[in-house]
Coordinates of N, CA and C in Angstrom, one line a residue:
M1 N 13.5 141.2 70.5 CA 12.1 141.0 70.5 C 11.8 139.7 69.7
L2 N 10.9 138.9 70.2 CA 10.5 137.7 69.5 C 9.5 138.1 68.5
G3 N 9.7 137.7 67.3 CA 8.8 138.0 66.2 C 7.6 137.1 66.2
R4 N 6.7 137.5 65.3 CA 5.4 136.8 65.2 C 5.7 135.3 64.8
A5 N 6.6 135.0 63.9 CA 6.8 133.7 63.5 C 7.2 132.8 64.7
E6 N 8.1 133.3 65.5 CA 8.5 132.4 66.7 C 7.3 132.2 67.6
V7 N 6.5 133.3 67.9 CA 5.4 133.1 68.8 C 4.3 132.2 68.2
A8 N 4.1 132.4 66.8 CA 3.1 131.6 66.2 C 3.3 130.1 66.2
Q9 N 4.5 129.7 66.5 CA 4.8 128.2 66.6 C 4.1 127.6 67.8
H10 N 3.8 128.4 68.7 CA 3.3 128.0 70.0 C 1.8 128.3 70.1
M11 N 1.1 127.5 70.9 CA -0.4 127.8 71.1 C -0.5 129.1 71.9
P12 N -1.5 129.9 71.6 CA -1.7 131.2 72.4 C -1.7 131.0 73.9
G13 N -2.2 129.8 74.4 CA -2.2 129.6 75.8 C -0.8 129.5 76.4
R14 N 0.2 129.2 75.5 CA 1.6 129.1 76.0 C 2.3 130.4 75.9
L15 N 1.7 131.5 75.5 CA 2.3 132.8 75.3 C 2.9 133.2 76.6
G16 N 2.3 132.9 77.8 CA 2.8 133.3 79.1 C 4.1 132.6 79.4
E17 N 4.2 131.4 79.0 CA 5.4 130.6 79.3 C 6.6 131.2 78.4
I18 N 6.2 131.5 77.2 CA 7.3 132.1 76.3 C 7.7 133.4 76.8
A19 N 6.8 134.3 77.3 CA 7.2 135.6 77.8 C 8.0 135.4 79.0
D20 N 7.7 134.5 79.9 CA 8.5 134.3 81.1 C 9.9 133.8 80.8
R21 N 10.0 132.9 79.8 CA 11.3 132.3 79.4 C 12.2 133.4 78.8
H22 N 11.6 134.3 78.1 CA 12.4 135.3 77.4 C 12.3 136.7 78.1
R23 N 11.9 136.8 79.3 CA 11.7 138.1 80.0 C 13.1 138.7 80.3
K24 N 13.5 139.5 79.5 CA 14.8 140.2 79.7 C 14.5 141.7 79.2
P25 N 15.3 142.6 79.7 CA 15.0 144.0 79.3 C 15.0 144.3 77.8
D26 N 15.8 143.5 77.0 CA 15.9 143.7 75.6 C 15.0 142.8 74.8
R27 N 14.2 142.0 75.4 CA 13.3 141.1 74.6 C 11.9 141.2 75.1
A28 N 10.9 141.0 74.2 CA 9.5 141.0 74.6 C 8.8 140.2 73.6
V29 N 7.7 139.6 74.0 CA 6.8 138.9 73.1 C 5.9 139.9 72.5
Q30 N 5.8 139.9 71.2 CA 4.9 140.9 70.6 C 3.5 140.4 70.3
C31 N 2.5 141.1 70.7 CA 1.1 140.8 70.5 C 0.7 141.4 69.2
V32 N 0.4 140.6 68.2 CA 0.2 141.2 66.9 C -1.1 141.0 66.3
G33 N -1.9 140.0 66.6 CA -3.1 139.7 65.9 C -4.3 139.6 66.8
D34 N -5.5 139.5 66.2 CA -6.7 139.5 67.0 C -6.7 138.3 68.0
R35 N -6.2 137.1 67.5 CA -6.2 136.0 68.4 C -5.2 136.2 69.5
D36 N -4.1 136.8 69.2 CA -3.1 137.1 70.2 C -3.7 138.1 71.2
L37 N -4.3 139.1 70.7 CA -4.8 140.2 71.5 C -5.8 139.7 72.5
L38 N -6.7 138.8 72.1 CA -7.7 138.3 72.9 C -7.2 137.2 73.8
A39 N -6.2 136.4 73.4 CA -5.8 135.3 74.2 C -4.6 135.5 75.0
A40 N -3.7 136.4 74.6 CA -2.4 136.5 75.4 C -2.6 137.3 76.7
H41 N -1.9 136.9 77.7 CA -1.9 137.6 78.9 C -0.6 138.2 79.2
H42 N 0.4 137.9 78.4 CA 1.8 138.4 78.6 C 2.3 139.0 77.3
G43 N 3.2 139.9 77.4 CA 3.8 140.4 76.2 C 3.4 141.9 76.0
P44 N 4.3 142.8 76.2 CA 3.9 144.2 76.3 C 3.7 145.0 75.0
T45 N 4.1 144.5 73.8 CA 4.0 145.3 72.6 C 2.8 144.9 71.7
F46 N 2.1 145.9 71.3 CA 1.0 145.8 70.4 C 1.5 145.9 69.0
G47 N 1.3 144.9 68.2 CA 1.7 144.9 66.7 C 0.6 145.4 65.9
A48 N 0.5 146.7 65.7 CA -0.6 147.4 65.0 C -0.7 147.0 63.6
E49 N 0.4 146.9 62.9 CA 0.3 146.6 61.5 C -0.2 145.2 61.2
D50 N 0.3 144.2 62.0 CA -0.2 142.8 61.8 C -1.7 142.8 62.2
F51 N -2.0 143.5 63.2 CA -3.4 143.5 63.7 C -4.3 144.1 62.6
T52 N -3.9 145.2 62.0 CA -4.8 145.8 61.0 C -4.9 144.9 59.8
R53 N -3.8 144.2 59.4 CA -3.9 143.3 58.3 C -5.0 142.2 58.6
E54 N -4.9 141.6 59.8 CA -5.8 140.5 60.1 C -7.2 141.0 60.2
M55 N -7.4 142.2 60.6 CA -8.8 142.8 60.7 C -9.3 143.4 59.5
N56 N -8.4 143.4 58.4 CA -8.8 144.0 57.1 C -9.1 145.5 57.2
L57 N -8.3 146.2 58.0 CA -8.5 147.6 58.1 C -7.8 148.3 56.9
P58 N -8.1 149.6 56.6 CA -7.5 150.3 55.5 C -6.0 150.3 55.6
V59 N -5.3 150.3 54.5 CA -3.9 150.3 54.4 C -3.2 151.6 55.0
R60 N -4.0 152.7 54.9 CA -3.4 153.9 55.4 C -4.2 154.3 56.7
R61 N -3.4 154.6 57.7 CA -4.0 155.0 59.0 C -4.4 156.5 58.9
E62 N -5.4 156.8 59.7 CA -5.9 158.2 59.7 C -5.7 158.7 61.1
K63 N -5.1 159.9 61.1 CA -4.9 160.7 62.4 C -4.1 159.8 63.3
E64 N -4.5 159.7 64.6 CA -3.7 158.9 65.6 C -4.2 157.5 65.6
A65 N -4.5 156.9 64.5 CA -4.9 155.5 64.5 C -6.2 155.3 65.4
V66 N -7.1 156.2 65.2 CA -8.4 156.1 66.0 C -9.1 154.8 65.7
D67 N -8.9 154.2 64.6 CA -9.6 152.9 64.3 C -9.0 151.8 65.2
L68 N -8.0 152.1 65.8 CA -7.4 151.0 66.7 C -7.6 151.3 68.2
I69 N -8.3 152.3 68.5 CA -8.5 152.7 70.0 C -8.9 151.5 70.8
Y70 N -9.9 150.8 70.3 CA -10.4 149.7 71.2 C -9.3 148.6 71.3
A71 N -8.7 148.2 70.2 CA -7.7 147.2 70.3 C -6.5 147.6 71.2
R72 N -6.1 148.9 71.0 CA -5.0 149.4 71.8 C -5.4 149.5 73.3
S73 N -6.6 149.9 73.6 CA -7.0 150.0 75.0 C -7.2 148.6 75.6
H74 N -7.7 147.7 74.8 CA -7.8 146.3 75.3 C -6.4 145.7 75.6
H75 N -5.5 146.0 74.7 CA -4.1 145.6 74.9 C -3.5 146.1 76.2
R76 N -3.8 147.4 76.4 CA -3.3 148.1 77.7 C -3.9 147.4 78.9
D77 N -5.2 147.2 78.8 CA -5.9 146.6 80.0 C -5.4 145.3 80.3
R78 N -5.1 144.4 79.3 CA -4.6 143.1 79.6 C -3.2 143.1 80.2
R79 N -2.4 144.1 79.8 CA -1.1 144.2 80.3 C -1.0 144.8 81.6
R80 N -1.5 146.0 81.7 CA -1.4 146.8 82.9 C -2.3 146.3 84.0
G81 N -3.6 146.1 83.7 CA -4.5 145.7 84.7 C -4.4 144.3 85.2
A82 N -4.4 143.3 84.3 CA -4.4 142.0 84.8 C -3.0 141.4 85.0
A83 N -2.1 141.7 84.2 CA -0.8 141.1 84.3 C 0.2 142.1 85.0
H84 N -0.1 143.3 85.2 CA 0.8 144.3 85.8 C 2.1 144.4 85.0
I85 N 2.0 144.4 83.7 CA 3.2 144.5 82.8 C 3.0 145.8 82.0
Q86 N 4.1 146.5 81.8 CA 4.1 147.7 81.0 C 3.5 147.4 79.6
A87 N 2.6 148.3 79.2 CA 2.0 148.2 77.9 C 2.7 149.1 76.9
V88 N 3.2 148.6 75.8 CA 3.9 149.4 74.8 C 3.0 149.4 73.6
D89 N 2.7 150.6 73.1 CA 1.9 150.7 71.9 C 2.7 150.4 70.6
G90 N 2.0 150.3 69.5 CA 2.7 150.0 68.3 C 3.5 151.1 67.7
V91 N 3.8 151.1 66.4 CA 4.6 152.0 65.8 C 3.8 153.0 65.0
W92 N 4.4 154.2 64.7 CA 3.9 155.2 63.8 C 4.8 155.0 62.5
V93 N 4.2 154.5 61.5 CA 4.9 154.1 60.3 C 5.2 155.2 59.3
D94 N 4.5 156.3 59.4 CA 4.7 157.4 58.4 C 5.9 158.2 58.8
L95 N 7.1 158.0 58.3 CA 8.3 158.7 58.7 C 8.3 160.1 58.2
N96 N 7.4 160.5 57.3 CA 7.3 161.8 56.8 C 6.3 162.7 57.5
D97 N 5.7 162.1 58.6 CA 4.7 162.8 59.4 C 5.1 162.8 60.9
P98 N 6.1 163.7 61.2 CA 6.5 163.7 62.6 C 5.3 164.3 63.5
E99 N 4.5 165.2 63.0 CA 3.4 165.7 63.8 C 2.4 164.6 64.1
G100 N 2.2 163.7 63.2 CA 1.3 162.6 63.4 C 1.9 161.6 64.4
C101 N 3.2 161.5 64.4 CA 3.9 160.6 65.4 C 3.7 161.3 66.8
K102 N 3.8 162.6 66.9 CA 3.6 163.3 68.2 C 2.2 163.1 68.7
R103 N 1.2 163.2 67.8 CA -0.2 163.0 68.3 C -0.4 161.6 68.7
F104 N 0.2 160.6 67.9 CA 0.0 159.2 68.2 C 0.7 158.9 69.6
A105 N 1.9 159.4 69.8 CA 2.6 159.2 71.1 C 1.8 159.8 72.3
R106 N 1.3 161.0 72.1 CA 0.6 161.7 73.2 C -0.7 160.9 73.5
Q107 N -1.4 160.4 72.4 CA -2.6 159.6 72.6 C -2.2 158.3 73.3
A108 N -1.1 157.7 72.9 CA -0.7 156.4 73.6 C -0.5 156.7 75.1
R109 N 0.1 157.8 75.4 CA 0.3 158.1 76.8 C -1.0 158.3 77.5
A110 N -1.9 159.1 76.8 CA -3.2 159.3 77.4 C -4.0 158.0 77.6
L111 N -3.8 157.0 76.8 CA -4.4 155.7 76.9 C -3.8 154.9 78.0
G112 N -2.7 155.3 78.6 CA -2.1 154.6 79.6 C -1.0 153.7 79.2
M113 N -0.5 153.9 78.0 CA 0.7 153.1 77.6 C 1.9 153.6 78.3
S114 N 2.9 152.7 78.3 CA 4.2 153.1 78.9 C 5.2 153.6 77.9
A115 N 4.9 153.3 76.6 CA 5.8 153.7 75.6 C 5.2 153.4 74.2
I116 N 5.8 153.9 73.2 CA 5.5 153.4 71.8 C 6.7 152.7 71.2
S117 N 6.5 151.9 70.3 CA 7.6 151.3 69.6 C 8.0 152.3 68.5
I118 N 9.3 152.4 68.3 CA 9.8 153.3 67.3 C 10.6 152.5 66.2
I119 N 10.6 153.1 65.0 CA 11.3 152.4 63.9 C 12.3 153.3 63.2
H120 N 12.5 154.5 63.8 CA 13.5 155.4 63.2 C 14.1 156.3 64.2
P121 N 15.3 156.6 64.1 CA 15.9 157.5 65.1 C 15.2 158.8 65.3
N122 N 14.6 159.3 64.3 CA 13.9 160.6 64.4 C 12.7 160.5 65.3
Q123 N 12.3 159.3 65.7 CA 11.1 159.2 66.6 C 11.5 159.1 68.1
I124 N 12.8 159.0 68.3 CA 13.3 158.9 69.7 C 12.9 160.1 70.6
D125 N 13.2 161.3 70.1 CA 12.9 162.5 70.9 C 11.3 162.7 71.0
I126 N 10.6 162.3 70.0 CA 9.1 162.4 70.0 C 8.6 161.5 71.1
A127 N 9.1 160.3 71.1 CA 8.6 159.3 72.1 C 9.0 159.7 73.5
N128 N 10.2 160.2 73.7 CA 10.7 160.6 75.0 C 9.9 161.8 75.5
A129 N 9.6 162.7 74.6 CA 8.8 163.9 75.1 C 7.4 163.5 75.5
A130 N 6.8 162.5 74.8 CA 5.4 162.1 75.2 C 5.4 161.4 76.5
F131 N 6.4 160.6 76.8 CA 6.3 159.7 78.0 C 7.2 160.2 79.2
T132 N 7.8 161.3 79.0 CA 8.5 162.0 80.2 C 7.6 163.0 80.8
P133 N 7.4 162.9 82.1 CA 6.5 163.9 82.7 C 7.0 165.3 82.5
A134 N 6.1 166.2 82.2 CA 6.4 167.6 82.0 C 6.6 168.2 83.3
K135 N 7.3 169.3 83.3 CA 7.6 170.0 84.6 C 6.3 170.4 85.3
E136 N 5.3 170.8 84.6 CA 4.1 171.2 85.2 C 3.4 170.0 85.9
D137 N 3.5 168.8 85.3 CA 2.9 167.6 85.9 C 3.7 167.2 87.1
I138 N 5.0 167.3 87.0 CA 5.8 167.0 88.2 C 5.5 168.0 89.4
D139 N 5.5 169.2 89.1 CA 5.2 170.2 90.1 C 3.8 170.0 90.7
Y140 N 2.8 169.7 89.9 CA 1.5 169.4 90.4 C 1.5 168.1 91.3
A141 N 2.2 167.1 90.8 CA 2.3 165.9 91.6 C 2.9 166.1 93.0
R142 N 3.9 166.9 93.0 CA 4.6 167.3 94.3 C 3.6 168.0 95.2
E143 N 2.9 169.0 94.6 CA 1.9 169.7 95.4 C 0.8 168.8 96.0
V144 N 0.4 167.8 95.2 CA -0.6 166.8 95.6 C 0.0 166.0 96.8
L145 N 1.2 165.6 96.7 CA 1.8 164.8 97.8 C 2.0 165.7 99.0
K146 N 2.4 166.9 98.9 CA 2.5 167.8 100.0 C 1.2 168.0 100.7
A147 N 0.2 168.3 99.9 CA -1.2 168.5 100.5 C -1.7 167.3 101.2
F148 N -1.5 166.1 100.6 CA -1.9 164.9 101.2 C -1.1 164.6 102.5
D149 N 0.2 164.8 102.5 CA 1.0 164.6 103.7 C 0.6 165.5 104.8
D150 N 0.4 166.8 104.4 CA 0.1 167.8 105.4 C -1.3 167.5 106.1
A151 N -2.2 167.1 105.3 CA -3.6 166.8 105.8 C -3.5 165.6 106.7
R152 N -2.7 164.6 106.3 CA -2.6 163.4 107.1 C -1.9 163.7 108.5
A153 N -0.9 164.6 108.4 CA -0.2 165.0 109.6 C -1.2 165.7 110.6
R154 N -2.2 166.4 110.0 CA -3.1 167.1 110.9 C -4.2 166.1 111.4
G155 N -4.2 164.9 110.9 CA -5.3 164.0 111.2 C -6.5 164.1 110.4
A156 N -6.5 164.8 109.3 CA -7.7 164.9 108.5 C -8.0 163.6 107.8
G157 N -9.3 163.3 107.8 CA -9.8 162.0 107.2 C -9.9 162.2 105.7
A158 N -10.3 163.3 105.2 CA -10.5 163.6 103.8 C -9.6 164.8 103.4
V159 N -9.1 164.7 102.2 CA -8.1 165.7 101.8 C -8.6 166.4 100.5
A160 N -8.8 167.7 100.6 CA -9.2 168.4 99.4 C -8.0 169.2 98.9
F161 N -7.8 169.3 97.6 CA -6.7 170.0 97.0 C -7.3 170.7 95.7
R162 N -7.3 172.0 95.7 CA -7.8 172.8 94.6 C -9.2 172.3 94.2
G163 N -10.0 172.0 95.2 CA -11.4 171.6 94.9 C -11.5 170.2 94.5
Q164 N -10.5 169.4 94.6 CA -10.6 168.0 94.2 C -10.3 167.1 95.4
L165 N -11.1 166.1 95.6 CA -10.8 165.1 96.7 C -9.6 164.3 96.3
L166 N -8.6 164.2 97.2 CA -7.5 163.4 97.0 C -7.6 162.1 97.7
D167 N -7.8 161.1 96.9 CA -7.8 159.7 97.5 C -6.6 159.0 97.1
F168 N -6.4 157.8 97.6 CA -5.2 157.0 97.4 C -4.8 156.8 96.0
P169 N -5.7 156.5 95.1 CA -5.3 156.3 93.7 C -4.6 157.6 93.1
I170 N -5.2 158.8 93.4 CA -4.6 160.0 92.9 C -3.2 160.3 93.5
V171 N -3.1 160.0 94.8 CA -1.8 160.2 95.5 C -0.8 159.2 94.9
D172 N -1.3 157.9 94.7 CA -0.4 157.0 94.1 C 0.1 157.4 92.7
R173 N -0.8 157.9 91.9 CA -0.4 158.4 90.6 C 0.6 159.6 90.7
A174 N 0.4 160.4 91.7 CA 1.3 161.6 91.9 C 2.7 161.0 92.3
R175 N 2.7 160.0 93.1 CA 4.0 159.4 93.5 C 4.7 158.7 92.3
Q176 N 3.9 158.1 91.5 CA 4.4 157.4 90.3 C 5.1 158.5 89.4
T177 N 4.4 159.6 89.2 CA 4.9 160.7 88.4 C 6.2 161.2 88.9
V178 N 6.3 161.5 90.2 CA 7.6 162.0 90.7 C 8.7 160.9 90.6
E179 N 8.3 159.7 90.9 CA 9.3 158.6 90.8 C 9.8 158.4 89.4
L180 N 8.9 158.4 88.4 CA 9.3 158.3 87.0 C 10.2 159.4 86.6
A181 N 9.9 160.7 87.0 CA 10.7 161.8 86.6 C 12.1 161.6 87.2
R182 N 12.1 161.2 88.5 CA 13.4 161.0 89.1 C 14.2 159.9 88.4
S183 N 13.6 158.8 88.1 CA 14.3 157.7 87.4 C 14.8 158.1 86.0
L184 N 14.1 159.0 85.4 CA 14.5 159.5 84.1 C 15.6 160.6 84.1
G185 N 15.8 161.0 85.4 CA 16.8 162.1 85.5 C 16.3 163.5 85.2
V186 N 15.0 163.7 85.2 CA 14.4 165.0 85.0 C 14.8 165.9 86.1
P187 N 15.4 167.1 85.7 CA 15.9 168.0 86.7 C 14.7 168.6 87.6
E188 N 15.0 168.8 88.8 CA 14.0 169.3 89.8 C 13.8 170.7 89.6

């Protein structure tokens, strides 16, 4: 990962070039400050601690870092929406609070993040659990796909499933869920 100091040498407008030059599975440009957050179009990791310092937020986080919801959501939007890059949330720094880390990771997933950054081996299972589709979600996604495929085979123009209209974005999310589970080796 390229640290803040290396990125800071370059103008924010050049962040895309830096990200492209260093785009490898084991490297990422970290987005850490308010200027980075608003100016960068590339770089999947949100540096929460640097951002909170620059924004003069309290030194101790409360709950799932609710004070960072806007910044985290904006980060996700810039990565996933505009740049189609996976958005990785920041770290949970309180190593003595695994329940807080679980809530933070679940919230990151609910916000649309692809992962959280971890700083300790004890956080690996927590992160994996939050970002691996649950069996219930996989089963539901498969049922959505089957209902959609069955309706399309019958020539139906609109597809209802359990009282919900199934349109292409829902079907696409169901496919993504099944594909993610398959790629992670989740048993069927």
